[in-house]
PDB file of C-alpha atoms and ligand atoms in Angstrom:
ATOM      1  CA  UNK Q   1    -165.456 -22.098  14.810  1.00 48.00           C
ATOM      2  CA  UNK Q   2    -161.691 -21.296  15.907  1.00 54.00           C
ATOM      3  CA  UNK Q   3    -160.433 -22.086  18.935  1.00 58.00           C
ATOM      4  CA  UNK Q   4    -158.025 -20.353  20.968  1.00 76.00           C
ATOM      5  CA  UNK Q   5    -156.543 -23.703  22.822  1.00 89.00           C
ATOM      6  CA  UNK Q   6    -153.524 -25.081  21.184  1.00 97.00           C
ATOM      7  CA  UNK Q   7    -154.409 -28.200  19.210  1.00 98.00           C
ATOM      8  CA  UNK Q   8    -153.103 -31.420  19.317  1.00 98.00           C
ATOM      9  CA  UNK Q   9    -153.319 -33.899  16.476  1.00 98.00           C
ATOM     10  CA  UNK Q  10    -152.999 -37.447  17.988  1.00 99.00           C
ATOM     11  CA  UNK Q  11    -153.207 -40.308  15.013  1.00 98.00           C
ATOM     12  CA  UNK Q  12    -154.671 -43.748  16.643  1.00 98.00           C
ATOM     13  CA  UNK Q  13    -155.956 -42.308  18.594  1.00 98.00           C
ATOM     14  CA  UNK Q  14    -159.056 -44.660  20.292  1.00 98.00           C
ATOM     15  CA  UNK Q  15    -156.400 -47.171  20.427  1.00 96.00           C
ATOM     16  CA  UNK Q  16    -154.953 -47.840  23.655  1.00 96.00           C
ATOM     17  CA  UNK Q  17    -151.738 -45.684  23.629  1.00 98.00           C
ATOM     18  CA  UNK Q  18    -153.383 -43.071  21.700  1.00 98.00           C
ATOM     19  CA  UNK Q  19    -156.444 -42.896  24.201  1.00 98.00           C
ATOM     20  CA  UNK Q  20    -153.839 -42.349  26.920  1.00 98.00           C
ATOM     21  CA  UNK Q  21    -152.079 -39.826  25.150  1.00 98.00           C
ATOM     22  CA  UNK Q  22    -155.340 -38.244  24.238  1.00 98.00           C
ATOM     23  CA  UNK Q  23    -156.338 -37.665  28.157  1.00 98.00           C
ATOM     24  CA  UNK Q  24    -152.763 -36.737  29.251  1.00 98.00           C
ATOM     25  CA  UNK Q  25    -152.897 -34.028  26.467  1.00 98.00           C
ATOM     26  CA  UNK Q  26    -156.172 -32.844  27.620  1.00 98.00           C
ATOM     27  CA  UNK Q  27    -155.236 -32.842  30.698  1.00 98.00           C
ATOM     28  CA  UNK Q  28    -152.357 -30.223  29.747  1.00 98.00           C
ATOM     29  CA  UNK Q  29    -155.157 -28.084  28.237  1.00 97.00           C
ATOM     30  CA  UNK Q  30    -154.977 -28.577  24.254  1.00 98.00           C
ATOM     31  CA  UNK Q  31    -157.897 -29.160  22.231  1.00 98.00           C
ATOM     32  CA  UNK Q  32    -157.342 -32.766  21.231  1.00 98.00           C
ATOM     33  CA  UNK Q  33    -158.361 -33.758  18.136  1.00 98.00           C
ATOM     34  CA  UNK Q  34    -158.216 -37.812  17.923  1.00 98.00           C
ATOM     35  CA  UNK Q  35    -158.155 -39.600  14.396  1.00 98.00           C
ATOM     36  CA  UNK Q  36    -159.151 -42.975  13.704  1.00 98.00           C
ATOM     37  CA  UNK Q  37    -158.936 -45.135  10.815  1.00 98.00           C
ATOM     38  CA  UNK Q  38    -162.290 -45.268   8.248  1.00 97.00           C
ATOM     39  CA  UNK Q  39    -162.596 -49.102   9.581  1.00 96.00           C
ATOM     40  CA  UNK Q  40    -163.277 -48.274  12.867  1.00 96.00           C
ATOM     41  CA  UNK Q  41    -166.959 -48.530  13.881  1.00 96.00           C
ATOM     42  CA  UNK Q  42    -166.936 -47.594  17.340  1.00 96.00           C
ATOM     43  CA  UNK Q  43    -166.431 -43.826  17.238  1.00 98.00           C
ATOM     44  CA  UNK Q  44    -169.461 -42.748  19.266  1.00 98.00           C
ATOM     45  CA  UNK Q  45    -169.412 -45.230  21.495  1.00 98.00           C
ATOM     46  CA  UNK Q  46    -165.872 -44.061  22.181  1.00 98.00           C
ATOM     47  CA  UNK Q  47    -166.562 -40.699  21.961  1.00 98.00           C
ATOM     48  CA  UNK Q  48    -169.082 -40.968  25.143  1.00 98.00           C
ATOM     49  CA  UNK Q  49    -167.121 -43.168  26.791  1.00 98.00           C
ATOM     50  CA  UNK Q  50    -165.165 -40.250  26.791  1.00 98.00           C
ATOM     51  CA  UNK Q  51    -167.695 -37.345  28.005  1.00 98.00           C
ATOM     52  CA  UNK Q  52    -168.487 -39.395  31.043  1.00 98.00           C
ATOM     53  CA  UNK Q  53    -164.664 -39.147  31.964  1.00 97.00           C
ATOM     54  CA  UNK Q  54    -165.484 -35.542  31.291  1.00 98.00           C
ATOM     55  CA  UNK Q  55    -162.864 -35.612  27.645  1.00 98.00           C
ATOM     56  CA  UNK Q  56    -164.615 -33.715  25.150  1.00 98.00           C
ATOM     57  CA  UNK Q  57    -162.615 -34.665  21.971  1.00 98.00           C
ATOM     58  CA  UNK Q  58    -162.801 -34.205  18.432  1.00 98.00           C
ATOM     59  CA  UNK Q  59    -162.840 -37.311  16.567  1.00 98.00           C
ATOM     60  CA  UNK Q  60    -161.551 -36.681  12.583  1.00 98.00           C
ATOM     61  CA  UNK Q  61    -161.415 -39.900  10.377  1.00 98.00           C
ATOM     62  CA  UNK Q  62    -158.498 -40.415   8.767  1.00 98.00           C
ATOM     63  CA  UNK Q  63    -156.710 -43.351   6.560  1.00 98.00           C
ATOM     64  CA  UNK Q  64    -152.841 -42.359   7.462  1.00 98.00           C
ATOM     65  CA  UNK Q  65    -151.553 -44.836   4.987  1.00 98.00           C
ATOM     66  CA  UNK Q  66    -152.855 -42.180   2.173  1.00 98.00           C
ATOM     67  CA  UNK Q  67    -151.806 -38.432   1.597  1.00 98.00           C
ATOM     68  CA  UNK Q  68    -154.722 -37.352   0.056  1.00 98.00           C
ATOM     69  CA  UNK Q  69    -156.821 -39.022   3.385  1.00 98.00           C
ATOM     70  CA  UNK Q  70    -154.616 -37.168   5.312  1.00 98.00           C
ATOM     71  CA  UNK Q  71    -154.243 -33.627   3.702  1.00 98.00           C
ATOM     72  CA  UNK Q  72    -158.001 -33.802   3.485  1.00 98.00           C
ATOM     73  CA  UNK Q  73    -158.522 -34.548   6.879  1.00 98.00           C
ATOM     74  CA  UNK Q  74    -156.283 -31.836   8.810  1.00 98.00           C
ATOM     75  CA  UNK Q  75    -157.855 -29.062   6.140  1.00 98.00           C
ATOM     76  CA  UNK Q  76    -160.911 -30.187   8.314  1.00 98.00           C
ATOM     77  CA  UNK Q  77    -159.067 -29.788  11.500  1.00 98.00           C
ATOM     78  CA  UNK Q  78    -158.067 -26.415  10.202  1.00 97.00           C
ATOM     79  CA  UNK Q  79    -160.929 -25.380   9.114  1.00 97.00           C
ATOM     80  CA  UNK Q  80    -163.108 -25.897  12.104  1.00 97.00           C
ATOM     81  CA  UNK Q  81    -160.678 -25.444  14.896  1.00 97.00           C
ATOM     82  CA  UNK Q  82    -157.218 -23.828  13.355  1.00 97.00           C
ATOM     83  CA  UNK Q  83    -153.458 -24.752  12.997  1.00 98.00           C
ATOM     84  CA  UNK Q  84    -152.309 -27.351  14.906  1.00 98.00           C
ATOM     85  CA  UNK Q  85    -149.057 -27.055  17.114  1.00 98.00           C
ATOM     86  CA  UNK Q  86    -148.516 -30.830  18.684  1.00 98.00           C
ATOM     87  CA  UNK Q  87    -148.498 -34.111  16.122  1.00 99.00           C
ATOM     88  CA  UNK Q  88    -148.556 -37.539  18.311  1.00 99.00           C
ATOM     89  CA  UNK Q  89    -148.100 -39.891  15.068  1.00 99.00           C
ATOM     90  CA  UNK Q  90    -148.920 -42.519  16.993  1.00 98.00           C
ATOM     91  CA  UNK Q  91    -151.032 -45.253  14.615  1.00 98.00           C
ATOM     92  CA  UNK Q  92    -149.438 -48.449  13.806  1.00 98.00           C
ATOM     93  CA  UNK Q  93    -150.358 -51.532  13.142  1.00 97.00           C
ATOM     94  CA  UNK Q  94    -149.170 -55.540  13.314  1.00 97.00           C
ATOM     95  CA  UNK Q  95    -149.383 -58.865  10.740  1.00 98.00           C
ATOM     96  CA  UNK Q  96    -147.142 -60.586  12.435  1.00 97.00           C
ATOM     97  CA  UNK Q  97    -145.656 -63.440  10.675  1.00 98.00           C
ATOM     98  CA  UNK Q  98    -142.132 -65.362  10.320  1.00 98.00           C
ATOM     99  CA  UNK Q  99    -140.546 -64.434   7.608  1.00 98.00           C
ATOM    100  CA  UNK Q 100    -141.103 -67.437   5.154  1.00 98.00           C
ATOM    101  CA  UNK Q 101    -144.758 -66.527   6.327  1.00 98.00           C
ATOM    102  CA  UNK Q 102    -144.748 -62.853   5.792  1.00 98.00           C
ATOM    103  CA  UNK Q 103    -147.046 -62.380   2.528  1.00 98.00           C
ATOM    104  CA  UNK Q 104    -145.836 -58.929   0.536  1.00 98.00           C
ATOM    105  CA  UNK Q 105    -149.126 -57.601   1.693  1.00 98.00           C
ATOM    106  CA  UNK Q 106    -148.056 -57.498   5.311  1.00 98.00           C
ATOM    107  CA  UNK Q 107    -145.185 -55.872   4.513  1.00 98.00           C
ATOM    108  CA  UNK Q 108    -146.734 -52.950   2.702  1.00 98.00           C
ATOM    109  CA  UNK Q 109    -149.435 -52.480   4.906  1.00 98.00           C
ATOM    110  CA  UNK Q 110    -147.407 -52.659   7.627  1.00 98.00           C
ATOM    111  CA  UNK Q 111    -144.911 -50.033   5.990  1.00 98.00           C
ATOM    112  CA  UNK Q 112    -147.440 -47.828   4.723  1.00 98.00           C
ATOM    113  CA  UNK Q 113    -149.334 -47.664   8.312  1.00 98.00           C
ATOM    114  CA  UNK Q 114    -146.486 -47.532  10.202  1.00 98.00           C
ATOM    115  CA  UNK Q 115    -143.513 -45.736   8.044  1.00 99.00           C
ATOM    116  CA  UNK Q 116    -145.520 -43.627   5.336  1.00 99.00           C
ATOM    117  CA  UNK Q 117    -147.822 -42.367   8.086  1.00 99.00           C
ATOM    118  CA  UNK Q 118    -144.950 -40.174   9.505  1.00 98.00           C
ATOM    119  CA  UNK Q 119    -144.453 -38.285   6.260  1.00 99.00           C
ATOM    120  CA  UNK Q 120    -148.184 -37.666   5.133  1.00 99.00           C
ATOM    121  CA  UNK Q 121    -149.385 -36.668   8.877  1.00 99.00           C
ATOM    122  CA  UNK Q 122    -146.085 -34.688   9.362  1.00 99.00           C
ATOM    123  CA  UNK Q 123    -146.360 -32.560   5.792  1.00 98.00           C
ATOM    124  CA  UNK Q 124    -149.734 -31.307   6.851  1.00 98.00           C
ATOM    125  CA  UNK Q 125    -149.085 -29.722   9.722  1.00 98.00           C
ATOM    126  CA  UNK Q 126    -145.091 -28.293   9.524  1.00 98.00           C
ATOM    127  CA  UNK Q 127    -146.838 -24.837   7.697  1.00 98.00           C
ATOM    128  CA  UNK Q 128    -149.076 -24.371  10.489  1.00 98.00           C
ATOM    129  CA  UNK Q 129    -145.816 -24.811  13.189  1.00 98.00           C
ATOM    130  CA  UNK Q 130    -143.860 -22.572  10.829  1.00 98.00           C
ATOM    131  CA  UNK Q 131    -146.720 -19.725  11.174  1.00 97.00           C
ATOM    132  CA  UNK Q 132    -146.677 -20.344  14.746  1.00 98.00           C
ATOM    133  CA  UNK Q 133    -143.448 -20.187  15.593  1.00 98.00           C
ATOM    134  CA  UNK Q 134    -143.812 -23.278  18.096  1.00 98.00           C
ATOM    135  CA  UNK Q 135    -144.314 -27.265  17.307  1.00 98.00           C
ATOM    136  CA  UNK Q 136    -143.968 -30.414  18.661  1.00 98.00           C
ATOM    137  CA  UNK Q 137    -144.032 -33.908  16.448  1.00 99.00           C
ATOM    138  CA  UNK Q 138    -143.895 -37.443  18.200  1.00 99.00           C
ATOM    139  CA  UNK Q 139    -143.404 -40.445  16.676  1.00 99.00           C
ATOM    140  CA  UNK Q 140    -144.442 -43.352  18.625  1.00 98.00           C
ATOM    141  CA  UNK Q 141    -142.063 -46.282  17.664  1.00 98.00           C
ATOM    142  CA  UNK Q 142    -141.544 -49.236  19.680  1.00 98.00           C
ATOM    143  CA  UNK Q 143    -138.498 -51.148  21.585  1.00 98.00           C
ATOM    144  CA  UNK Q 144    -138.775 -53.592  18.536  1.00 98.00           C
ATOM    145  CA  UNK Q 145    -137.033 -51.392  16.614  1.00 98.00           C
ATOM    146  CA  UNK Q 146    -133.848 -51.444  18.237  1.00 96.00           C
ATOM    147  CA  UNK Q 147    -133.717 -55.131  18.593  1.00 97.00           C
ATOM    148  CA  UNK Q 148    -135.743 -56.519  16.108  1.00 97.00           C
ATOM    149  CA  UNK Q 149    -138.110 -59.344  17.252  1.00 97.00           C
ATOM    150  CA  UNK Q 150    -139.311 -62.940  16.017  1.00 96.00           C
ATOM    151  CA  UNK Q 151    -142.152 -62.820  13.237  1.00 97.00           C
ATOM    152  CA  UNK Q 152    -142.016 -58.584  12.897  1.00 98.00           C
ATOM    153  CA  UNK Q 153    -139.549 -57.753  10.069  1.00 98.00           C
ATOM    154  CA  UNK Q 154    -142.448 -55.695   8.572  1.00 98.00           C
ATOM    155  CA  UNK Q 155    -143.223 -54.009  11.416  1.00 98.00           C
ATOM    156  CA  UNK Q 156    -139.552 -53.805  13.324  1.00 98.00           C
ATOM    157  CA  UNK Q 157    -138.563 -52.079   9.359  1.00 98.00           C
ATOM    158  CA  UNK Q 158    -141.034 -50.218   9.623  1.00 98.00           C
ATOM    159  CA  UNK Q 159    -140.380 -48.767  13.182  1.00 98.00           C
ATOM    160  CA  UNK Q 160    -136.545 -48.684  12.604  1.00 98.00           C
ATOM    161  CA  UNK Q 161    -137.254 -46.008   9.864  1.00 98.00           C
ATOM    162  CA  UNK Q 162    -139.257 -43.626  11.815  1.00 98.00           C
ATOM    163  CA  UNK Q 163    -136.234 -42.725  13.716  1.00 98.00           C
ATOM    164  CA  UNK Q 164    -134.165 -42.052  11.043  1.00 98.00           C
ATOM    165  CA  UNK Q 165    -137.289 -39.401  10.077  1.00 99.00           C
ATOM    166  CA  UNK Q 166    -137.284 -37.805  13.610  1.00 99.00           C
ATOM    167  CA  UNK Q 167    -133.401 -37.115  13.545  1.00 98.00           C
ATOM    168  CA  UNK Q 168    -133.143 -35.574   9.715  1.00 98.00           C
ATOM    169  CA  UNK Q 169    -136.858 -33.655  10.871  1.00 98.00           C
ATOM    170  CA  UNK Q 170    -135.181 -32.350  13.815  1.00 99.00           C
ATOM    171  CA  UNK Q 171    -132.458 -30.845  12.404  1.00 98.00           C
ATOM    172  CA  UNK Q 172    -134.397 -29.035   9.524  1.00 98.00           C
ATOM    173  CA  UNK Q 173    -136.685 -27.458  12.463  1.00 98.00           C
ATOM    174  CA  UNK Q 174    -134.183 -27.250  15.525  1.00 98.00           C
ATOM    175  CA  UNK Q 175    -134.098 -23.205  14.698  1.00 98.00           C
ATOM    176  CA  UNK Q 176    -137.716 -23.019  14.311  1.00 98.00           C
ATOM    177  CA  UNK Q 177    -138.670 -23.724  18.104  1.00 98.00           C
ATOM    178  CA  UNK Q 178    -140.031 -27.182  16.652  1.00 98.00           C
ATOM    179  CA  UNK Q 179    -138.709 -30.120  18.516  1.00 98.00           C
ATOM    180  CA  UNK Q 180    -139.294 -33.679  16.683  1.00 99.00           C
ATOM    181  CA  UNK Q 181    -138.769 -36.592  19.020  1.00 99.00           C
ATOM    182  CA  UNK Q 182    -139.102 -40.570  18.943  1.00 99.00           C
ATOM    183  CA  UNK Q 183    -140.320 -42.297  21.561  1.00 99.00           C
ATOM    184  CA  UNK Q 184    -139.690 -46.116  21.630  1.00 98.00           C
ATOM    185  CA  UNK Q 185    -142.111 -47.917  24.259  1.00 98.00           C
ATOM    186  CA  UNK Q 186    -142.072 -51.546  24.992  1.00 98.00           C
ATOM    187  CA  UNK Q 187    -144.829 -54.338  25.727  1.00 98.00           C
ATOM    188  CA  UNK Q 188    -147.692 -52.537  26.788  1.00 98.00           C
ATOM    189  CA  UNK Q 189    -151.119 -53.610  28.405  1.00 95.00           C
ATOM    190  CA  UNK Q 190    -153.086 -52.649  25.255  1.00 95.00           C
ATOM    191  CA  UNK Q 191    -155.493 -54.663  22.704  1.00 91.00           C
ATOM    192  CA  UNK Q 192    -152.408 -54.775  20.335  1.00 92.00           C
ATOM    193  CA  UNK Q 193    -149.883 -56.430  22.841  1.00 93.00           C
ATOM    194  CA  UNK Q 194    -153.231 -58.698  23.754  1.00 92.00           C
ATOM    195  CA  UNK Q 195    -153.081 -60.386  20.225  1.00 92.00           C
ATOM    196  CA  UNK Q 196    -149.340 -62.178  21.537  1.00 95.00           C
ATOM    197  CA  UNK Q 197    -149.830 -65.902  22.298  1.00 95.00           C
ATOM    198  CA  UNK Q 198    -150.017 -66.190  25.542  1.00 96.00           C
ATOM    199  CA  UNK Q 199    -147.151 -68.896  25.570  1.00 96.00           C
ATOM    200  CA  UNK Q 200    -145.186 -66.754  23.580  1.00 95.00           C
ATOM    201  CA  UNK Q 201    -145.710 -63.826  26.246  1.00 96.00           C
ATOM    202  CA  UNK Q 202    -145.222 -66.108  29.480  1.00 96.00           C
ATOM    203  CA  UNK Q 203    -142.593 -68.086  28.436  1.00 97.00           C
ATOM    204  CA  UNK Q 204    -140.679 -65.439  25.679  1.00 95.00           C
ATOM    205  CA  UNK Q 205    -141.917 -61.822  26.377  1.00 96.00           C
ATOM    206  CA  UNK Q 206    -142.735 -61.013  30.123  1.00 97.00           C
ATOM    207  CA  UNK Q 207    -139.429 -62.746  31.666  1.00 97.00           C
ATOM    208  CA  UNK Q 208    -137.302 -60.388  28.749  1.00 97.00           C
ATOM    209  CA  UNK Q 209    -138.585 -57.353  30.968  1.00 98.00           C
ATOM    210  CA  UNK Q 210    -136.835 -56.641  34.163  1.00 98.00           C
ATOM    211  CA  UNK Q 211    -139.430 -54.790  35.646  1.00 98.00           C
ATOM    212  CA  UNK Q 212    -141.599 -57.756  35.263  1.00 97.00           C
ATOM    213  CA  UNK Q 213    -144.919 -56.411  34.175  1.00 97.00           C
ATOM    214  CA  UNK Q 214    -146.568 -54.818  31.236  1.00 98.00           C
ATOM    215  CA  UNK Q 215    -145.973 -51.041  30.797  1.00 98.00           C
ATOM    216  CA  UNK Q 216    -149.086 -48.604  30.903  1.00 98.00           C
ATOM    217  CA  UNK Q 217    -150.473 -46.485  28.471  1.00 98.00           C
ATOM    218  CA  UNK Q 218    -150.468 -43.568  30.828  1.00 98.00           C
ATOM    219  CA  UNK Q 219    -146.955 -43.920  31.548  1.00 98.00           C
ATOM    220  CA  UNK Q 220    -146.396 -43.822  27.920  1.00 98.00           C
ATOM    221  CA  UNK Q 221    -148.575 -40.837  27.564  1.00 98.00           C
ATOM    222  CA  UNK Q 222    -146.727 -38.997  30.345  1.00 98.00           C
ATOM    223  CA  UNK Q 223    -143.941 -39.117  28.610  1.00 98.00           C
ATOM    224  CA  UNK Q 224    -145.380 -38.188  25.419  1.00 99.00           C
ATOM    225  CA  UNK Q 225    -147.355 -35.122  27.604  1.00 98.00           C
ATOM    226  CA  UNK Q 226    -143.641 -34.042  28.893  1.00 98.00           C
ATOM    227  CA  UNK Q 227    -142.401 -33.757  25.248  1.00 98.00           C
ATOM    228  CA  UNK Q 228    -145.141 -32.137  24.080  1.00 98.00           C
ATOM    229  CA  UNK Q 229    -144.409 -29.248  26.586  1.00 98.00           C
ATOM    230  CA  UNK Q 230    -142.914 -26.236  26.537  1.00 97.00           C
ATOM    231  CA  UNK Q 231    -140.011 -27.562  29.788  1.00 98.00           C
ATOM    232  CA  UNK Q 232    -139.128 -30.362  26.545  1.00 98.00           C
ATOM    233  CA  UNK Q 233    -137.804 -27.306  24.586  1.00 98.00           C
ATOM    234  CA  UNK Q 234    -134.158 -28.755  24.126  1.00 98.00           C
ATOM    235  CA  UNK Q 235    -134.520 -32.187  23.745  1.00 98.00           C
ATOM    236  CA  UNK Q 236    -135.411 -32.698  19.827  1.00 99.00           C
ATOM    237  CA  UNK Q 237    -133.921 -35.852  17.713  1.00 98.00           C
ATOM    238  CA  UNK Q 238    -134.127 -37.871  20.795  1.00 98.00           C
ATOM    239  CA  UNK Q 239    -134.977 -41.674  20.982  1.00 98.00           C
ATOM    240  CA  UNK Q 240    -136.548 -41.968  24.676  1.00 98.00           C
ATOM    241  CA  UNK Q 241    -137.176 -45.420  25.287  1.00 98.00           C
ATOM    242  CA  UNK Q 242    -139.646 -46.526  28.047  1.00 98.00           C
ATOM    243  CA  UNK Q 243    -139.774 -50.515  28.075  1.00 98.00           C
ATOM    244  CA  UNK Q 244    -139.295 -51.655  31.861  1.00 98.00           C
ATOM    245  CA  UNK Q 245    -135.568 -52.560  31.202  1.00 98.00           C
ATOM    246  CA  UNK Q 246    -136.147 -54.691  28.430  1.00 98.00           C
ATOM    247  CA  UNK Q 247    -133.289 -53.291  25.810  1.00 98.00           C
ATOM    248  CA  UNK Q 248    -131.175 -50.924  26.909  1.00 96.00           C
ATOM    249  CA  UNK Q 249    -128.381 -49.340  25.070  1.00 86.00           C
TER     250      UNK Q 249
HETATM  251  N1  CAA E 301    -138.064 -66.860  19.372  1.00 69.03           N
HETATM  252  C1  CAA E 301    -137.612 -67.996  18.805  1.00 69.03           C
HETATM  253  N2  CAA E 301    -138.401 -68.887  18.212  1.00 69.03           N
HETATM  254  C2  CAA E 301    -139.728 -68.622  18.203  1.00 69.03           C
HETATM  255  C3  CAA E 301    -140.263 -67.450  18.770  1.00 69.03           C
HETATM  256  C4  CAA E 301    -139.364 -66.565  19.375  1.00 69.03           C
HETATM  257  N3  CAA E 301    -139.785 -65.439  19.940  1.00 69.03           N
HETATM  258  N4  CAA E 301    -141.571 -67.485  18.594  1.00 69.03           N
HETATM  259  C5  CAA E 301    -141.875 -68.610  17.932  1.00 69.03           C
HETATM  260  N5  CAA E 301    -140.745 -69.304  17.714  1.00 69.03           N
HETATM  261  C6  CAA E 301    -140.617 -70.599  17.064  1.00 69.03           C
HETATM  262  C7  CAA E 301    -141.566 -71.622  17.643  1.00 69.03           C
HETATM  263  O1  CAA E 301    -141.029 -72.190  18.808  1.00 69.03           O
HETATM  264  C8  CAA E 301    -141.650 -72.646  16.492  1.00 69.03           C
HETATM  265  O2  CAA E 301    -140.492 -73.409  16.488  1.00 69.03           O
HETATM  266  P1  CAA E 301    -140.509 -74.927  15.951  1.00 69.03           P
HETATM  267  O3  CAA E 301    -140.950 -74.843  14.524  1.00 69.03           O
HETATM  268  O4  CAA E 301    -139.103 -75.375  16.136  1.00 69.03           O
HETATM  269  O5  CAA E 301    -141.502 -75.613  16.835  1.00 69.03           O
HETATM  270  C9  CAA E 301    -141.602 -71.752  15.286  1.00 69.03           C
HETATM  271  O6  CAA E 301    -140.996 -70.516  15.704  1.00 69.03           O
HETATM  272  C10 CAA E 301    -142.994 -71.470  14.772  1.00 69.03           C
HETATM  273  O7  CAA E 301    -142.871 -70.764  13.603  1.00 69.03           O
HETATM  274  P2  CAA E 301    -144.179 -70.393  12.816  1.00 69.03           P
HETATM  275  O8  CAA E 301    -143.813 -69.590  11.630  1.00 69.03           O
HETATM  276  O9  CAA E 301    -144.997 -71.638  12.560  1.00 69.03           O
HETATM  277  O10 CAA E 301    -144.873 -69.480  13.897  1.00 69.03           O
HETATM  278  P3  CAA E 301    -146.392 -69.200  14.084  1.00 69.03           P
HETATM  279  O11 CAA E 301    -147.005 -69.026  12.749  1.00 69.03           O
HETATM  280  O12 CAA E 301    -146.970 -70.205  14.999  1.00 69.03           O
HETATM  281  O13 CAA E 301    -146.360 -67.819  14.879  1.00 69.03           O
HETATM  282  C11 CAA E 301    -145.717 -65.572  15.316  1.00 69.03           C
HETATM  283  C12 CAA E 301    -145.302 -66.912  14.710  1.00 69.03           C
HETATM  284  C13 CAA E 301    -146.935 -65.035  14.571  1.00 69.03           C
HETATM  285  C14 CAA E 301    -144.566 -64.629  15.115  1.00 69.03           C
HETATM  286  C15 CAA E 301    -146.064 -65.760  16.805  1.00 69.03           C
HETATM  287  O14 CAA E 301    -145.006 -66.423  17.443  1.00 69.03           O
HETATM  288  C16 CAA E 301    -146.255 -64.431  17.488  1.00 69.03           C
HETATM  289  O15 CAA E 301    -147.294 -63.792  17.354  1.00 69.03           O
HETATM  290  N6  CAA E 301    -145.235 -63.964  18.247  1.00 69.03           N
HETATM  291  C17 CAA E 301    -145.273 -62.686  18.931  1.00 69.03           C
HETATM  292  C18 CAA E 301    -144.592 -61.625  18.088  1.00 69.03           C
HETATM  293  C19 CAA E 301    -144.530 -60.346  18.871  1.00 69.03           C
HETATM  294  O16 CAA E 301    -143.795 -60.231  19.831  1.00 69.03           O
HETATM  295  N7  CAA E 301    -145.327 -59.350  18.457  1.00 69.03           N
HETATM  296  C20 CAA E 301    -145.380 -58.114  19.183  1.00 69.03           C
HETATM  297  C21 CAA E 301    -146.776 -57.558  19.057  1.00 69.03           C
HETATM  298  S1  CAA E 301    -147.030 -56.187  20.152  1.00 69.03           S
HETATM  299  C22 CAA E 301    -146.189 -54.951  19.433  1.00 69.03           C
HETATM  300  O17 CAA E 301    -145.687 -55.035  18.363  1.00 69.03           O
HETATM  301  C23 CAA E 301    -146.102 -53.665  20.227  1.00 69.03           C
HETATM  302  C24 CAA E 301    -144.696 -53.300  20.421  1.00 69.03           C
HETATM  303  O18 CAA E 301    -144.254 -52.352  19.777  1.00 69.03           O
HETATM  304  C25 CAA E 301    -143.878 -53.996  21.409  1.00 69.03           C
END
């Protein structure tokens, strides 16, 4: 079965953010196909969670650290539905630690979630926006990359990098009618942000954001929806940040 909807690829995506981003793109009319990791046993339950909001996704399993998971997995997609023309690389994980606590296997997991993930979603899908003439890529990276923060130097690395992916991707594709953007959110009321200490968010994290609250997924995802549109057509290499004030340079 082909569809004739555009289709959007959104990695993470029955995580918080991605869930957002999954409805927003909906809304807009794509065919949303929403990956999740091989560990995650709550698919269906998601997945009807879903229908009763009246969002009929697909859900595709995918491990994003690997290529091979992740060529595998959009052959699926292509297979079934056809090329895809918006990537939301959007999974990413935490093990936070200080640093004289951070074991070498929180870095690379950290780095090959977070960091890796953009290259091995990203080469899958650049033939299929080629062919079509149009494509949109967003990397979802996080205020912590632009100022660091206490106990992430795995996972600020790792976000730091993916912008340095989105500029030299932009430029390769900026004549292509493919945008590639980065969008850097801040704390956000998700299960992720949950996993803080809540002394360390009282007393260290919420009074850091002028806006003084939490951001929401949607109003991550409406930015993500915006970018994804045609109206985003000139903005590509682009670091939007969306963090309630928190950095701001
Ligand atoms: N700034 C300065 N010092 C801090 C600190 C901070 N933000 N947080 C902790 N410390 C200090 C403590 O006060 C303590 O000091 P003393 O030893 O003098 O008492 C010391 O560091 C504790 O160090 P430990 O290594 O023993 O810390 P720990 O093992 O108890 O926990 C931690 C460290 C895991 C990093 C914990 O503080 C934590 O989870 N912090 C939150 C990190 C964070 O912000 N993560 C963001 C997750 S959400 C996300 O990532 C989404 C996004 O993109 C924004």
């Amino acid at each position: 079965m082909t569809t004739t909807q555009r289709i959007a690829v959104v990695t993470g995506g029955m995580g918080g953010l991605g869930e957002a981003i999954c409805r927003r793109l909906a809304d807009d009319g794509y065919a949303v196909m929403s990956m999740h990791s091989p560990e995650n046993r709550q698919v269906g339950a998601w997945l009807e969670a879903q229908q009763l909001l009246g969002y009929h996704f697909t859900a595709v399993e995918v491990d994003v650290a690997r290529f091979d998971s992740c060529a595998a997995a959009v052959e699926s997609i292509h297979q079934q539905h056809g090329p895809v023309s918006v990537l939301v690389n959007n999974a990413s994980i935490t093990r936070d630690a200080s640093f004289r606590k951070m074991t070498q296997q929180a870095w690379d997991t950290v780095l090959r979630t977070n960091l890796d993930s953009m290259f091995n979603m990203s080469k899958q899908v650049i033939e299929d926006m080629l062919s079509l003439g149009w494509g949109r890529i967003i990397n979802i990276s996080s205020v912590n990359s632009q100022r660091g923060a206490f106990g992430q130097a795995n996972y600020a690395a790792s976000k730091a990098g993916i912008h340095g992916f989105t500029k030299s991707m932009a430029i390769e594709f900026a004549g292509k009618h493919i945008t590639v953007n980065t969008v850097s959110p801040g704390y956000l009321r998700t299960r992720m942000v949950e996993k803080v200490p809540p002394d360390v968010m009282q007393e260290r994290i919420l009074p850091e954001i002028p806006v003084g609250r939490l951001g929401e997924p949607a109003e991550v995802a409406e930015l993500v929806a915006y970018l994804a549109s045609e109206r985003a057509a000139f903005i590509t290499g682009a670091n939007l940040s969306i963090n309630g004030g928190q950095h701001m340079y």
